[in-house]
CSV table of C-alpha atoms in Angstrom, one decimal:
chain,number,residue,atom,x,y,z
A,27,MET,CA,9.6,-17.1,-16.4
A,28,MET,CA,8.9,-15.1,-13.3
A,29,PHE,CA,10.3,-16.0,-10.0
A,30,ALA,CA,8.8,-14.9,-6.6
A,31,CYS,CA,11.1,-13.5,-4.0
A,32,SER,CA,10.8,-14.6,-0.5
A,33,ARG,CA,13.1,-13.5,2.3
A,34,ARG,CA,13.0,-13.4,6.0
A,35,LEU,CA,14.7,-10.6,8.0
A,36,PHE,CA,15.2,-11.2,11.6
A,37,SER,CA,17.0,-9.2,14.4
A,38,ALA,CA,18.8,-10.8,17.4
A,39,ALA,CA,16.5,-13.0,19.4
A,40,SER,CA,14.6,-11.2,22.2
A,41,VAL,CA,11.3,-11.3,24.1
A,42,GLN,CA,8.8,-8.9,22.4
A,43,PRO,CA,5.3,-8.0,23.4
A,44,LEU,CA,2.7,-8.9,21.1
A,45,LEU,CA,1.9,-6.1,18.7
A,46,TRP,CA,-0.7,-4.8,16.4
A,47,PHE,CA,-1.5,-1.7,14.3
A,48,GLY,CA,-2.9,0.3,17.1
A,49,ARG,CA,-2.1,3.7,15.4
A,50,ARG,CA,-3.4,4.1,11.9
A,51,GLY,CA,-4.0,6.7,9.3
A,52,ALA,CA,-5.2,6.7,5.7
A,53,PHE,CA,-5.7,9.4,3.1
A,54,ALA,CA,-6.4,9.3,-0.7
A,55,VAL,CA,-6.7,12.0,-3.4
A,56,PRO,CA,-7.7,10.9,-6.8
A,57,HIS,CA,-6.2,12.3,-10.0
A,58,PRO,CA,-8.1,15.5,-11.0
A,59,SER,CA,-9.9,14.0,-13.9
A,60,LYS,CA,-11.2,11.3,-11.7
A,61,ALA,CA,-12.3,13.3,-8.8
A,62,LYS,CA,-16.0,12.9,-9.4
A,63,ASN,CA,-15.9,9.1,-8.9
A,64,GLY,CA,-13.2,9.0,-6.1
A,65,GLY,CA,-10.3,7.6,-8.1
A,66,GLU,CA,-9.2,4.1,-8.9
A,67,ASP,CA,-7.1,3.3,-5.9
A,68,ALA,CA,-8.1,1.4,-2.9
A,69,PHE,CA,-6.8,0.5,0.5
A,70,LEU,CA,-7.4,-1.4,3.6
A,71,VAL,CA,-6.7,-0.8,7.3
A,72,HIS,CA,-7.0,-3.5,10.0
A,73,THR,CA,-5.3,-4.0,13.3
A,74,SER,CA,-3.7,-7.0,11.8
A,75,GLY,CA,-2.8,-5.7,8.4
A,76,ILE,CA,-2.6,-2.7,6.0
A,77,GLY,CA,-2.7,-2.5,2.1
A,78,VAL,CA,-2.9,-0.5,-0.9
A,79,ALA,CA,-4.1,-1.5,-4.5
A,80,ASP,CA,-3.6,0.7,-7.5
A,81,GLY,CA,-6.2,0.7,-10.1
A,82,VAL,CA,-5.3,0.1,-13.8
A,83,GLY,CA,-6.8,3.1,-15.8
A,84,GLY,CA,-6.4,1.5,-19.0
A,85,TYR,CA,-9.7,-0.7,-18.4
A,86,ALA,CA,-11.7,2.6,-18.5
A,87,ARG,CA,-10.9,2.7,-22.2
A,88,ILE,CA,-13.0,-0.5,-22.8
A,89,GLY,CA,-15.9,0.8,-20.7
A,90,VAL,CA,-14.7,-1.1,-17.3
A,91,ASP,CA,-14.6,0.9,-14.0
A,92,PRO,CA,-11.1,0.0,-12.8
A,93,ALA,CA,-12.3,1.1,-9.2
A,94,VAL,CA,-14.6,-2.0,-8.9
A,95,PHE,CA,-11.8,-4.4,-9.0
A,96,THR,CA,-9.3,-2.7,-6.7
A,97,ARG,CA,-12.0,-2.0,-4.2
A,98,ASN,CA,-13.1,-5.5,-4.2
A,99,ILE,CA,-9.6,-6.9,-3.9
A,100,MET,CA,-8.9,-4.6,-0.9
A,101,ARG,CA,-12.3,-5.3,0.7
A,102,PHE,CA,-12.1,-9.1,0.4
A,103,THR,CA,-8.5,-9.2,1.5
A,104,ARG,CA,-9.6,-7.3,4.7
A,105,GLN,CA,-12.3,-9.8,5.2
A,106,ALA,CA,-9.7,-12.5,5.3
A,107,LEU,CA,-8.2,-10.7,8.3
A,108,GLU,CA,-11.5,-10.2,9.8
A,109,LYS,CA,-12.2,-14.0,9.7
A,110,ASP,CA,-8.7,-14.6,11.3
A,111,GLN,CA,-10.2,-12.6,14.4
A,112,ASN,CA,-6.7,-11.1,15.2
A,113,ARG,CA,-5.3,-14.7,15.8
A,114,GLY,CA,-2.3,-13.6,13.8
A,115,THR,CA,-2.4,-16.8,11.5
A,116,ILE,CA,-2.7,-15.4,8.1
A,117,SER,CA,0.3,-14.3,5.9
A,118,ALA,CA,-0.1,-11.7,3.2
A,119,LEU,CA,0.0,-14.3,0.5
A,120,GLU,CA,-2.9,-16.1,2.1
A,121,ALA,CA,-4.7,-13.0,2.6
A,122,LEU,CA,-4.3,-11.9,-1.0
A,123,ASN,CA,-5.2,-15.2,-2.3
A,124,TYR,CA,-8.5,-15.1,-0.5
A,125,GLY,CA,-9.1,-11.5,-1.7
A,126,PHE,CA,-8.2,-12.2,-5.3
A,127,ALA,CA,-10.5,-15.7,-5.4
A,128,GLU,CA,-13.5,-13.7,-3.9
A,129,THR,CA,-12.9,-10.9,-6.3
A,130,GLN,CA,-12.8,-13.3,-9.3
A,131,LYS,CA,-16.0,-14.9,-8.2
A,132,ARG,CA,-17.8,-11.5,-8.8
A,133,GLY,CA,-16.7,-11.6,-12.5
A,134,LYS,CA,-16.0,-8.0,-12.7
A,135,PRO,CA,-12.7,-7.4,-14.8
A,136,GLY,CA,-9.9,-5.2,-13.9
A,137,GLY,CA,-6.3,-5.2,-12.7
A,138,CYS,CA,-4.1,-3.8,-10.0
A,139,PRO,CA,-0.7,-3.8,-8.5
A,140,VAL,CA,-0.9,-4.4,-4.6
A,141,SER,CA,1.4,-3.9,-1.5
A,142,LEU,CA,0.2,-5.7,1.6
A,143,VAL,CA,1.4,-6.1,5.2
A,144,THR,CA,-0.2,-8.7,7.6
A,145,LEU,CA,1.0,-9.4,11.2
A,146,VAL,CA,1.7,-12.9,12.1
A,147,ASP,CA,1.7,-14.0,15.8
A,148,GLY,CA,2.1,-10.5,17.0
A,149,ARG,CA,5.7,-10.4,16.3
A,150,PHE,CA,6.3,-10.8,12.4
A,151,ALA,CA,5.3,-8.7,9.6
A,152,SER,CA,4.4,-10.6,6.4
A,153,VAL,CA,5.0,-8.3,3.4
A,154,LEU,CA,3.9,-8.9,-0.2
A,155,ASN,CA,4.5,-6.6,-3.0
A,156,LEU,CA,3.2,-7.1,-6.4
A,157,GLY,CA,3.9,-4.4,-8.9
A,158,ASP,CA,4.8,-0.7,-8.3
A,159,CYS,CA,2.8,0.0,-5.1
A,160,GLY,CA,5.2,-0.1,-2.2
A,161,THR,CA,5.7,-0.7,1.5
A,162,ILE,CA,8.3,1.1,3.8
A,163,CYS,CA,9.1,0.4,7.4
A,164,LEU,CA,10.8,2.9,9.6
A,165,ARG,CA,12.4,1.8,13.0
A,166,SER,CA,13.9,4.3,15.4
A,167,SER,CA,13.8,7.1,12.7
A,168,LYS,CA,15.8,5.1,10.3
A,169,LEU,CA,14.9,3.1,7.1
A,170,PHE,CA,14.4,-0.6,8.1
A,171,PHE,CA,12.9,-2.0,5.1
A,172,ALA,CA,11.4,-1.0,1.7
A,173,THR,CA,10.0,-3.1,-1.1
A,174,GLU,CA,11.2,-2.6,-4.9
A,175,ALA,CA,8.9,-2.2,-7.9
A,176,GLN,CA,8.3,-5.2,-9.9
A,177,GLN,CA,8.0,-4.2,-13.7
A,178,HIS,CA,7.8,-6.2,-16.9
A,179,ARG,CA,9.3,-3.2,-18.7
A,180,PHE,CA,9.3,0.6,-17.7
A,181,ASN,CA,5.9,1.8,-16.6
A,182,CYS,CA,4.4,-1.8,-17.0
A,183,PRO,CA,4.2,-3.2,-13.6
A,184,TYR,CA,3.3,-6.5,-12.4
A,185,GLN,CA,-0.5,-6.6,-11.7
A,186,LEU,CA,-3.5,-8.7,-10.9
A,187,PRO,CA,-4.9,-10.8,-12.6
A,188,GLU,CA,-2.1,-11.3,-15.2
A,189,ASP,CA,0.2,-11.9,-12.5
A,190,PRO,CA,-1.0,-14.0,-9.6
A,191,PRO,CA,-0.5,-13.1,-5.9
A,192,SER,CA,2.4,-15.7,-5.7
A,193,ALA,CA,4.4,-13.7,-8.3
A,194,GLY,CA,4.8,-10.9,-5.7
A,195,ASP,CA,8.1,-10.3,-3.7
A,196,ARG,CA,7.6,-11.6,-0.2
A,197,THR,CA,9.5,-10.7,3.0
A,198,THR,CA,9.0,-11.7,6.6
A,199,LEU,CA,10.2,-9.1,9.1
A,200,GLU,CA,10.7,-9.6,12.9
A,201,VAL,CA,9.0,-6.3,14.1
A,202,SER,CA,9.2,-4.1,17.2
A,203,GLU,CA,7.0,-1.8,19.2
A,204,GLY,CA,7.0,1.6,17.6
A,205,ASP,CA,7.8,0.4,14.1
A,206,VAL,CA,6.0,2.5,11.5
A,207,PHE,CA,4.9,1.1,8.3
A,208,LEU,CA,3.6,2.8,5.1
A,209,CYS,CA,1.7,1.2,2.2
A,210,ALA,CA,1.4,3.6,-0.7
A,211,SER,CA,0.3,3.6,-4.6
A,212,ASP,CA,2.7,4.8,-7.1
A,213,GLY,CA,1.1,8.2,-7.1
A,214,LEU,CA,3.1,8.8,-3.9
A,215,LEU,CA,6.3,7.1,-4.9
A,216,ASP,CA,6.5,8.6,-8.4
A,217,ASN,CA,6.3,12.0,-7.0
A,218,VAL,CA,8.0,12.1,-3.6
A,219,GLU,CA,11.7,11.2,-2.9
A,220,MET,CA,12.4,8.4,-0.4
A,221,SER,CA,14.3,11.0,1.8
A,222,ASP,CA,11.3,13.2,2.0
A,223,ILE,CA,9.1,10.3,2.8
A,224,LEU,CA,11.3,9.2,5.5
A,225,ARG,CA,11.4,12.7,7.0
A,226,ARG,CA,7.6,12.8,7.1
A,227,LEU,CA,7.4,9.4,8.7
A,228,GLU,CA,9.7,10.5,11.4
A,229,ASN,CA,6.8,12.9,12.5
A,230,VAL,CA,4.4,10.1,13.3
A,231,GLY,CA,5.1,10.4,17.2
A,232,ARG,CA,4.4,14.0,17.1
A,233,GLU,CA,1.6,14.5,14.5
A,234,GLY,CA,0.0,11.0,14.4
A,235,CYS,CA,-0.3,8.6,11.5
A,236,GLN,CA,-3.4,10.4,9.9
A,237,ARG,CA,-1.7,13.7,9.7
A,238,VAL,CA,1.4,12.1,8.2
A,239,ALA,CA,-0.6,10.4,5.6
A,240,GLU,CA,-2.3,13.6,4.7
A,241,THR,CA,1.0,15.5,4.3
A,242,LEU,CA,2.4,12.9,2.2
A,243,VAL,CA,-0.5,12.8,-0.2
A,244,GLU,CA,-0.5,16.5,-0.4
A,245,GLU,CA,3.0,16.7,-1.2
A,246,ALA,CA,2.7,14.0,-3.8
A,247,CYS,CA,-0.4,15.9,-5.4
A,248,LYS,CA,1.6,19.2,-5.4
A,249,ASN,CA,4.7,17.8,-7.0
A,250,GLY,CA,2.7,15.7,-9.5
A,251,ALA,CA,1.1,19.0,-10.8
A,252,ASP,CA,4.5,20.6,-11.1
A,253,GLU,CA,5.9,20.5,-14.6
A,254,LYS,CA,9.2,21.8,-13.4
A,255,PHE,CA,9.6,19.3,-10.5
A,256,ASP,CA,12.3,16.6,-11.1
A,257,SER,CA,10.3,13.8,-9.9
A,258,PRO,CA,11.4,10.2,-9.2
A,259,PHE,CA,9.2,9.1,-12.2
A,260,ALA,CA,11.1,11.6,-14.3
A,261,LYS,CA,14.5,10.4,-13.3
A,262,ASN,CA,13.6,6.7,-13.7
A,263,ALA,CA,12.2,7.5,-17.2
A,264,ARG,CA,15.4,9.3,-18.2
A,265,ALA,CA,17.5,6.4,-16.9
A,266,MET,CA,15.5,4.2,-19.5
A,267,GLY,CA,16.1,6.4,-22.2
A,268,TYR,CA,12.8,8.3,-22.3
A,269,ARG,CA,12.5,12.0,-22.3
A,270,TYR,CA,10.4,13.3,-19.5
A,271,THR,CA,10.2,16.2,-17.1
A,272,GLY,CA,8.0,17.2,-14.2
A,273,GLY,CA,5.8,15.1,-11.9
A,274,LYS,CA,3.2,12.6,-12.7
A,275,GLN,CA,-0.4,13.4,-11.8
A,276,ASP,CA,-2.2,10.3,-10.4
A,277,ASP,CA,-4.3,9.0,-7.8
A,278,VAL,CA,-2.5,9.1,-4.5
A,279,THR,CA,-3.2,6.7,-1.7
A,280,VAL,CA,-1.2,6.4,1.5
A,281,VAL,CA,-1.8,4.3,4.6
A,282,VAL,CA,0.5,4.9,7.7
A,283,ALA,CA,0.4,2.6,10.8
A,284,GLN,CA,2.5,2.2,13.9
A,285,LEU,CA,2.8,-1.0,16.0
A,286,THR,CA,1.6,-0.9,19.5
A,287,ARG,CA,1.0,-3.4,22.4
A,288,LEU,CA,-2.2,-5.1,22.3
A,289,ASP,CA,-3.4,-3.3,25.2
A,290,ILE,CA,-3.4,0.0,23.4
A,291,GLU,CA,-6.9,0.8,22.0
A,292,PRO,CA,-6.6,1.3,18.3
A,293,ASN,CA,-7.8,4.6,17.0
A,294,ALA,CA,-10.6,5.3,14.7
A,295,CYS,CA,-9.8,5.0,10.9
A,296,PRO,CA,-11.5,4.1,7.8
A,297,GLY,CA,-11.3,0.3,7.0
A,298,ASP,CA,-11.3,0.8,3.2
A,299,ILE,CA,-11.6,3.3,0.5
A,300,ALA,CA,-15.5,2.7,0.5
A,301,GLU,CA,-15.7,3.9,4.1
A,302,PHE,CA,-13.2,6.8,3.4
A,303,LEU,CA,-15.3,8.0,0.6
A,304,LYS,CA,-18.6,7.2,2.3
A,305,LEU,CA,-19.9,5.0,-0.4
A,306,PRO,CA,-22.8,2.9,0.0
A,307,THR,CA,-22.0,-0.6,1.1
A,308,GLU,CA,-23.4,-3.7,-0.7
């Protein structure tokens, strides 16, 4: 039996300005063998939320394009945020429930882990993590919060549709102006140490969210192709009794966003992977 985990992390009470994701950046590089089709990951970016979904490549072996499912999950989850019209009334679970239901209506098979953050009332971050994507929050250059991977067994993460959105770990954070959030697929987390991710996130103020997202993806791709690199994935594999060395090549997708006051005009950023890849819209 699986149990969802729900937590609330609040700091000392204080009057805070209403916030949104006013600074955003997103970048994705597919596995070299999937470059032609843009890979199987997907993401969403909105002033009220960010998220990443990791396509399950195994579906390709039965003639199913895994990217269709992940892109629909993120597209319709973002649609839930758009319908909310920045009122800040929708939790990560509610947004993903909507995205999942709309995707199921299309009848396209597939599966994906998901990590999602939505802003509630301009003061709280609702975080949902299902599987081995991940969310990290940096505050004042220090790690404030990070999700943990959910796996049925090694390298077999929780994923839609076998595991419903409600099976994901859920957390509510009280947020502050300047907090930096990252959502990423396992292509990043398997190939870049947490200390190096945090070091890169510290540069958001100087380099901007877009450049930081790009540098993280670039580092993950480099490490993933290095057969001698002692990657986080290799360390985890050895801890579970498997013999593995080197990085783990994969699709790599990263969204980085910083909380600003509502009077800060949000910077331009692709809203989803289709816009990023310049794919035709339905």
